[in-house]
Coordinates of C-alpha atoms and ligand atoms in Angstrom, one line a residue:
M1 CA -6.9 98.0 144.6
D2 CA -4.3 100.7 145.6
A3 CA -5.0 104.3 144.8
D4 CA -2.4 104.3 142.2
L5 CA -4.0 101.8 140.6
A6 CA -7.1 102.6 140.1
D7 CA -6.0 106.5 139.3
L8 CA -3.6 105.2 136.5
L9 CA -6.8 102.6 134.8
A10 CA -9.0 106.1 135.1
F11 CA -6.2 108.0 133.3
D12 CA -6.5 105.4 130.8
R13 CA -9.7 105.4 130.7
D14 CA -10.5 108.9 129.9
H15 CA -7.1 109.8 127.5
V16 CA -5.4 106.8 126.2
W17 CA -6.7 104.7 122.4
H18 CA -5.7 100.9 122.5
P19 CA -6.1 99.1 119.6
Y20 CA -9.3 100.0 117.6
S21 CA -10.3 100.9 120.8
S22 CA -13.6 103.2 121.4
A23 CA -13.3 106.4 123.8
L24 CA -17.5 106.2 124.4
S25 CA -17.2 102.8 125.8
P26 CA -12.9 102.2 126.2
H27 CA -12.1 98.6 127.2
A28 CA -10.7 97.6 130.9
P29 CA -7.9 96.6 130.3
Y30 CA -5.2 94.9 132.4
L31 CA -1.7 96.3 133.9
V32 CA 1.1 94.6 133.5
E33 CA 3.5 95.8 135.3
S34 CA 6.7 93.4 134.2
A35 CA 7.9 89.9 132.7
E36 CA 9.6 87.2 132.8
G37 CA 9.5 84.0 130.6
V38 CA 6.4 83.3 128.8
R39 CA 4.3 84.5 132.0
L40 CA 3.2 88.0 132.3
H41 CA 2.7 90.1 136.1
V42 CA -1.1 91.3 135.5
R43 CA -2.7 92.9 138.2
D44 CA -6.3 90.9 138.1
R45 CA -9.7 93.1 138.6
D46 CA -9.7 93.6 142.3
G47 CA -6.0 94.4 141.8
T48 CA -4.5 91.2 142.9
R49 CA -1.3 90.3 141.4
R50 CA -1.0 87.3 138.6
E51 CA 1.8 85.5 137.1
V52 CA 0.0 84.0 133.4
I53 CA 1.4 82.5 131.0
D54 CA 1.7 85.0 127.4
A55 CA -0.5 83.0 125.5
M56 CA 0.0 86.2 122.6
S57 CA 3.4 86.3 123.0
S58 CA 2.5 89.9 122.9
W59 CA 0.6 89.8 119.0
W60 CA 3.0 86.3 117.8
C61 CA 5.9 88.9 119.0
A62 CA 7.6 87.6 121.9
I63 CA 9.0 84.5 121.0
H64 CA 11.6 83.6 123.1
G65 CA 9.7 84.6 125.4
Y66 CA 10.2 87.6 128.4
R67 CA 13.2 89.6 129.4
V68 CA 15.7 87.1 127.2
P69 CA 19.3 87.7 129.1
E70 CA 21.4 87.0 125.1
L71 CA 18.2 90.5 123.5
N72 CA 18.7 92.3 126.9
A73 CA 22.6 92.3 126.4
A74 CA 22.1 93.1 122.5
A75 CA 20.1 95.7 123.5
R76 CA 21.9 97.1 126.7
G77 CA 25.5 97.1 125.4
Q78 CA 23.7 99.1 121.9
L79 CA 22.8 101.7 123.8
D80 CA 26.5 102.1 125.6
R81 CA 27.0 103.0 121.7
M82 CA 24.2 104.6 120.1
A83 CA 20.8 104.7 120.4
H84 CA 19.6 105.6 116.9
V85 CA 21.2 108.2 114.6
M86 CA 20.0 108.8 110.7
F87 CA 20.2 105.8 108.3
G88 CA 20.5 109.2 105.1
G89 CA 24.1 109.0 104.7
L90 CA 25.1 107.2 107.1
T91 CA 25.3 103.2 107.6
H92 CA 25.8 101.5 110.8
E93 CA 27.5 97.7 111.9
P94 CA 23.6 96.6 113.5
A95 CA 22.3 97.5 109.8
V96 CA 24.5 95.9 108.2
G97 CA 25.3 92.8 110.3
L98 CA 21.2 92.4 110.2
A99 CA 20.5 93.5 107.1
R100 CA 23.5 90.3 106.4
R101 CA 21.7 87.9 108.6
L102 CA 18.0 88.3 106.7
R103 CA 19.3 88.2 103.2
D104 CA 21.7 84.5 104.4
L105 CA 17.5 83.1 106.2
A106 CA 15.5 84.4 103.2
P107 CA 15.3 82.3 100.7
D108 CA 17.8 82.6 98.0
G109 CA 17.6 85.5 95.6
L110 CA 16.1 88.3 98.0
E111 CA 18.8 90.1 98.1
H112 CA 18.1 93.3 98.5
V113 CA 17.3 94.8 102.8
F114 CA 15.0 97.5 103.3
L115 CA 14.2 98.2 106.5
A116 CA 11.6 99.6 107.9
D117 CA 9.7 101.0 111.1
S118 CA 6.5 98.4 111.3
G119 CA 5.4 95.5 109.3
S120 CA 2.6 97.8 107.6
V121 CA 5.4 100.0 106.9
S122 CA 7.4 97.8 105.5
V123 CA 4.2 96.5 103.4
E124 CA 3.6 100.0 102.5
V125 CA 7.5 99.6 100.8
A126 CA 6.5 96.4 98.6
M127 CA 3.5 97.9 96.8
K128 CA 5.5 100.7 95.7
A129 CA 8.8 98.3 94.9
A130 CA 5.9 96.7 92.7
L131 CA 4.3 100.3 91.1
Q132 CA 7.6 101.6 90.7
Y133 CA 9.4 98.1 89.1
H134 CA 6.3 98.5 86.3
L135 CA 6.3 101.8 85.8
A136 CA 10.0 101.9 85.3
A137 CA 9.6 99.7 83.1
G138 CA 7.6 102.0 81.1
R139 CA 4.6 99.7 81.7
P140 CA 3.1 101.4 84.9
R141 CA 0.7 98.6 86.6
T142 CA -1.9 100.2 89.4
R143 CA -4.1 97.1 91.5
F144 CA -2.6 94.4 92.9
F145 CA -4.2 90.9 93.2
T146 CA -5.1 89.0 96.4
V147 CA -6.9 86.0 98.1
R148 CA -10.3 86.9 100.0
G149 CA -9.9 87.4 103.8
G150 CA -5.9 88.8 104.1
Y151 CA -4.6 90.8 107.0
H152 CA -1.5 93.2 105.6
G153 CA -1.6 96.7 108.4
D154 CA -3.7 99.0 109.1
T155 CA -2.1 101.9 107.3
F156 CA -4.0 102.9 103.8
S157 CA -2.3 100.5 100.8
P158 CA -1.8 98.0 103.1
M159 CA -5.3 98.0 103.9
S160 CA -6.6 97.9 101.1
V161 CA -5.3 94.5 100.3
T162 CA -6.7 93.4 103.5
D163 CA -9.6 91.9 103.5
P164 CA -12.9 94.1 102.3
V165 CA -15.2 93.4 104.8
G166 CA -12.6 92.8 108.0
G167 CA -10.8 96.0 106.7
M168 CA -13.7 98.1 105.8
H169 CA -13.5 99.3 102.7
S170 CA -17.0 100.3 102.7
L171 CA -15.6 103.2 105.4
F172 CA -13.4 104.0 103.3
R173 CA -15.2 103.6 99.8
G174 CA -13.7 106.7 97.4
V175 CA -10.7 107.1 99.6
L176 CA -9.1 103.3 99.2
P177 CA -7.6 102.3 96.5
E178 CA -9.8 99.1 94.9
H179 CA -7.6 96.1 93.9
V180 CA -8.7 92.6 92.4
F181 CA -9.6 89.8 95.5
A182 CA -10.0 86.4 94.7
P183 CA -12.4 84.7 96.8
R184 CA -11.5 82.9 100.3
P185 CA -8.8 79.5 99.4
P186 CA -10.2 76.6 100.9
G187 CA -9.3 75.7 104.5
G188 CA -7.0 73.4 105.3
V189 CA -3.3 72.9 104.4
D190 CA -3.8 68.9 103.2
R191 CA -5.7 69.5 100.4
A192 CA -4.4 67.5 97.7
A193 CA -4.2 69.4 93.7
D194 CA -7.5 67.7 92.9
D195 CA -10.1 68.6 95.5
P196 CA -13.2 69.9 94.1
D197 CA -13.3 73.3 96.0
L198 CA -9.5 73.6 95.4
L199 CA -10.3 73.4 91.8
A200 CA -13.2 75.6 91.6
W201 CA -11.9 77.8 93.5
E202 CA -8.1 77.5 91.2
R203 CA -10.9 78.2 88.3
A204 CA -12.2 81.5 89.3
T205 CA -8.8 82.7 90.5
T206 CA -7.0 81.3 87.3
D207 CA -10.6 83.4 85.1
L208 CA -10.5 86.6 87.5
F209 CA -6.7 87.1 87.2
S210 CA -7.4 86.7 82.9
A211 CA -10.3 90.0 83.5
H212 CA -7.1 92.3 85.2
A213 CA -3.7 90.5 83.8
D214 CA -2.4 93.7 81.6
D215 CA -3.1 95.5 84.0
I216 CA -1.7 93.9 87.9
A217 CA 1.4 95.1 90.0
A218 CA 1.6 91.8 92.1
V219 CA 0.0 89.6 93.7
V220 CA 0.3 90.3 97.2
L221 CA -1.3 87.1 99.6
E222 CA 0.0 85.6 103.1
P223 CA 1.0 82.6 102.6
V224 CA -0.7 79.5 103.6
L225 CA -1.8 81.2 107.2
Q226 CA -3.6 84.4 107.5
G227 CA -3.6 85.2 110.3
A228 CA -6.0 88.7 111.9
G229 CA -7.9 87.7 108.9
G230 CA -8.8 85.0 110.7
M231 CA -6.5 82.0 111.5
H232 CA -7.3 80.5 108.5
A233 CA -4.9 78.4 106.0
Y234 CA -5.0 76.7 103.7
S235 CA -2.9 74.6 100.7
P236 CA 0.8 75.6 99.3
H237 CA -0.9 74.6 95.9
V238 CA -2.7 77.8 95.6
L239 CA 0.7 79.9 96.7
G240 CA 1.9 78.0 93.4
V241 CA -1.3 78.8 91.3
L242 CA -0.9 82.1 91.9
H243 CA 2.5 82.3 91.8
R244 CA 1.8 80.3 87.7
L245 CA -0.6 83.3 87.2
A246 CA 2.3 86.1 88.5
R247 CA 4.3 84.6 86.5
A248 CA 2.4 84.4 83.2
H249 CA 1.4 87.6 83.4
G250 CA 4.4 89.6 84.4
A251 CA 3.4 91.2 87.2
L252 CA 5.6 90.3 91.0
V253 CA 5.2 88.3 93.9
V254 CA 5.1 89.3 97.5
H255 CA 4.7 87.3 100.4
D256 CA 3.8 88.9 103.4
E257 CA 5.1 86.9 106.1
I258 CA 5.1 89.7 108.7
A259 CA 3.0 86.3 110.8
T260 CA 4.6 83.1 109.6
G261 CA 8.4 84.2 109.2
L262 CA 10.5 83.1 111.2
H263 CA 9.4 79.4 111.9
R264 CA 5.6 80.3 113.2
T265 CA 3.9 77.6 111.1
G266 CA 7.8 75.0 111.1
P267 CA 9.6 76.1 108.6
R268 CA 11.1 79.3 108.3
W269 CA 9.4 81.1 105.8
A270 CA 6.0 79.7 105.5
G271 CA 6.2 80.3 101.5
D272 CA 9.5 77.8 101.9
R273 CA 6.4 74.8 101.0
V274 CA 6.2 76.3 97.7
V275 CA 9.4 75.9 95.2
S276 CA 8.9 79.4 93.7
T277 CA 10.5 81.8 95.7
P278 CA 8.7 85.4 95.7
D279 CA 10.7 88.6 94.7
I280 CA 9.9 90.6 97.5
L281 CA 9.3 89.7 101.4
C282 CA 8.2 91.4 104.3
V283 CA 8.7 90.0 107.4
G284 CA 7.8 91.7 111.2
K285 CA 6.6 91.0 114.0
A286 CA 9.2 87.9 116.0
L287 CA 11.9 90.2 114.4
T288 CA 13.1 91.5 117.6
G289 CA 11.8 89.1 119.4
G290 CA 8.8 91.1 120.3
Y291 CA 11.5 94.5 121.8
V292 CA 10.6 96.6 119.4
S293 CA 8.6 97.4 116.5
L294 CA 11.0 96.3 113.2
A295 CA 10.4 94.8 110.4
A296 CA 11.9 94.8 107.0
M297 CA 11.3 93.9 102.8
L298 CA 13.5 92.1 101.1
C299 CA 13.5 92.0 97.3
T300 CA 15.4 90.6 94.3
R301 CA 17.9 92.0 92.5
E302 CA 15.7 92.0 89.5
V303 CA 13.9 93.8 90.6
A304 CA 15.9 96.6 93.1
E305 CA 17.9 97.5 90.1
G306 CA 14.6 97.5 88.4
V307 CA 13.0 100.2 89.8
S308 CA 16.4 101.9 90.5
R309 CA 16.4 102.0 86.9
G310 CA 13.3 104.7 87.3
E311 CA 13.0 108.3 86.5
A312 CA 12.6 109.0 90.3
G313 CA 16.2 106.6 90.6
G314 CA 15.9 105.0 93.9
L315 CA 13.4 103.7 95.8
M316 CA 11.1 106.6 97.2
H317 CA 10.9 105.6 100.5
G318 CA 12.9 106.9 104.5
P319 CA 11.3 106.5 107.2
T320 CA 13.4 109.0 109.9
F321 CA 13.7 105.7 112.9
M322 CA 14.8 103.5 109.6
G323 CA 17.8 101.1 110.6
N324 CA 16.9 102.5 113.8
P325 CA 20.7 100.7 115.6
L326 CA 19.2 100.1 118.9
A327 CA 16.1 97.6 117.0
C328 CA 18.5 96.1 114.6
A329 CA 20.8 95.4 117.0
V330 CA 18.5 93.8 119.7
A331 CA 16.5 91.6 115.9
A332 CA 20.6 90.5 115.3
A333 CA 20.5 88.8 118.8
S334 CA 17.1 87.1 118.2
L335 CA 17.8 86.2 114.5
D336 CA 19.8 84.6 116.0
L337 CA 18.7 82.6 118.6
V338 CA 16.5 81.5 116.6
T339 CA 19.3 79.3 114.3
A340 CA 21.3 77.9 117.0
R341 CA 18.1 76.7 118.3
D342 CA 17.1 73.9 116.1
T343 CA 13.4 75.9 116.3
E344 CA 11.7 74.9 114.0
A345 CA 11.9 70.9 116.3
E346 CA 11.0 73.2 119.0
V347 CA 8.1 74.6 117.0
A348 CA 7.3 71.0 116.2
R349 CA 6.6 69.8 119.6
V350 CA 4.8 73.1 120.2
G351 CA 2.9 72.2 118.5
R352 CA 2.2 68.4 119.6
G353 CA 1.5 70.1 122.7
L354 CA -0.9 72.5 121.1
A355 CA -2.8 69.5 119.6
E356 CA -2.9 67.1 122.4
G357 CA -3.7 69.8 124.9
L358 CA -6.6 72.0 122.5
A359 CA -7.8 68.3 121.7
P360 CA -10.6 68.1 124.5
A361 CA -12.0 71.6 123.2
R362 CA -13.6 69.5 120.6
A363 CA -16.0 68.0 123.0
L364 CA -17.8 70.9 123.4
T365 CA -21.9 72.0 122.2
S366 CA -20.1 75.6 121.0
V367 CA -16.8 74.4 119.7
A368 CA -16.5 74.1 116.1
D369 CA -13.8 73.4 114.7
V370 CA -9.4 72.9 116.8
R371 CA -6.4 73.4 114.7
T372 CA -3.0 73.7 114.6
L373 CA -0.6 74.1 112.8
G374 CA 3.2 75.5 113.6
A375 CA 2.7 76.6 117.2
V376 CA -0.9 78.1 116.2
G377 CA -3.8 76.6 118.1
V378 CA -6.4 77.4 117.2
V379 CA -10.7 77.1 118.9
Q380 CA -13.3 78.0 117.0
L381 CA -16.9 79.0 118.0
R382 CA -19.5 78.2 117.0
E383 CA -21.1 82.4 118.0
P384 CA -19.0 84.8 117.9
V385 CA -16.3 84.9 121.8
R386 CA -17.7 87.3 124.4
V387 CA -14.1 87.9 124.6
A388 CA -14.2 90.3 128.0
E389 CA -15.3 87.1 129.5
V390 CA -13.5 84.6 128.0
T391 CA -10.1 86.3 128.7
A392 CA -11.0 86.9 132.8
A393 CA -12.2 83.3 132.9
A394 CA -8.6 82.5 131.4
L395 CA -7.0 84.9 133.5
A396 CA -8.5 83.6 136.5
R397 CA -7.1 79.9 135.0
G398 CA -3.5 82.0 134.4
V399 CA -3.2 82.2 130.8
W400 CA -3.7 85.5 128.9
V401 CA -5.7 85.5 125.7
R402 CA -6.9 87.8 123.7
P403 CA -10.1 86.3 121.2
F404 CA -11.4 87.6 118.7
R405 CA -14.4 87.1 116.6
D406 CA -15.2 83.8 116.7
L407 CA -11.8 82.7 117.4
V408 CA -10.0 81.0 121.2
Y409 CA -6.1 81.3 119.4
T410 CA -2.5 80.9 120.8
M411 CA 0.8 81.7 118.6
P412 CA 2.6 80.6 121.7
P413 CA 7.0 81.5 122.6
Y414 CA 8.7 78.8 121.2
V415 CA 9.9 78.4 124.2
T416 CA 7.3 77.6 126.2
S417 CA 7.3 74.6 128.2
G418 CA 5.4 70.8 128.3
D419 CA 4.3 71.7 131.9
D420 CA 2.7 75.6 131.0
L421 CA 1.8 73.7 127.5
A422 CA -0.7 71.8 129.4
L423 CA -1.7 74.6 131.5
L424 CA -2.0 77.5 128.7
T425 CA -4.6 74.7 126.6
A426 CA -6.2 73.6 129.8
G427 CA -7.0 76.5 130.8
L428 CA -7.8 78.3 127.3
V429 CA -10.2 75.3 127.0
G430 CA -11.3 75.5 130.0
A431 CA -12.1 79.2 130.1
V432 CA -14.1 78.1 127.1
A433 CA -15.9 76.0 128.6
D434 CA -16.8 78.5 131.5
V435 CA -18.1 81.1 129.4
H436 CA -19.5 79.4 125.9
G437 CA -20.9 75.3 127.1
Ligands
PLP501 C1 0.7 92.9 111.7 C2 0.7 92.5 110.5 C3 0.6 93.0 110.0 C4 1.5 94.5 110.7 O1 2.3 95.3 111.3 P1 2.2 95.5 112.1 O2 3.5 95.9 112.8 O3 1.1 95.7 112.5 O4 2.4 97.6 111.1 C5 0.7 93.0 108.1 N1 1.0 91.6 107.7 C6 0.5 90.5 108.4 C7 0.7 89.4 107.8 C8 0.5 90.9 110.3 O5 0.1 89.7 110.9

């Protein structure tokens, strides 16, 4: 390993926080020097340069891969006009252009767009809008209803509706507001509405909702696929039940599509599998094609006007970098790519490649389940993944993967070719076999 690389990694270890990292026993990260197409150019432990397929799309964002000519051009063009300008009292074409595209792409009725700087912030804003909506109508409500096993972000309000165990609610007891958690919906997208497990879930959820109905401001959930909470897919019938309960009791419905939006599960929005549209929708992650942080909260005219009738006189949020022109310009270009291509067909193709390539993992003794949905492939082990070992084994096989809990999963860029999908899936199955048997 050369001296510069060693020095950089040493400073990183001693001074730089990584996600969920410890200053006492830091995990050694790999250095990425550049990226192109679906590959990261990384340095291995001994300094060797490797070009590896990114099975993670950089935490599900880089749907078009890296160094995308259209996105680079949008960013460069915008840099030459202005990188940023405040959004209070000013507006600009990139923000308006993005909002127009989002309104066109969103389920009908979502008319008002709030541009937020990250997914967590968009969920904060969604929850705040729901509270302000009820407050303005003169019937304040203070709690949110969700299901166990979800993930909505790491800031406090999103954390409060994230799974109590996965979100470590015990760590923040007394600080986190306590919301209402229905049981996790039984797994499986194709369960019939009269499936006994689904009926039992529906009964328990209906009883719980009824017990708190007058105080529920909104139902918050990830439609059809719980992502960071465990790659758990459930029947759209569950959404139908929660929509009905919310409507019957005057609560709003918030779809957190930060992970699932823009075709990750197949349809443009995972919630498109139900007829009724949410009152509020959050989109993030893939919004800028993985270039810069940006998210959006969209809501109906009814919610927007309701919020605005309140004493506060508006939606009480306004981040410094709201509507950042650079982010908006890249997001608009990314959405243009999504619509110009037959993205739904592309995702279906990726899904078939994942299903075929991951199937051999079923024969491994360490594997409990293999499942796919849209461009998501999951290998679930019978034990917690030995993350560092599996990551290293996959890297040696030409694939970047970041497993968690008992899950080795992939959400590759939509543009991953058939040959690369074969390499990717073989790398994952091989790495699991190498480490766990
Ligand atoms: C990643 C994620 C978030 C949080 O987004 P950040 O940009 O990391 O703040 C919220 N909800 C869901 C469903 C997510 O997957």
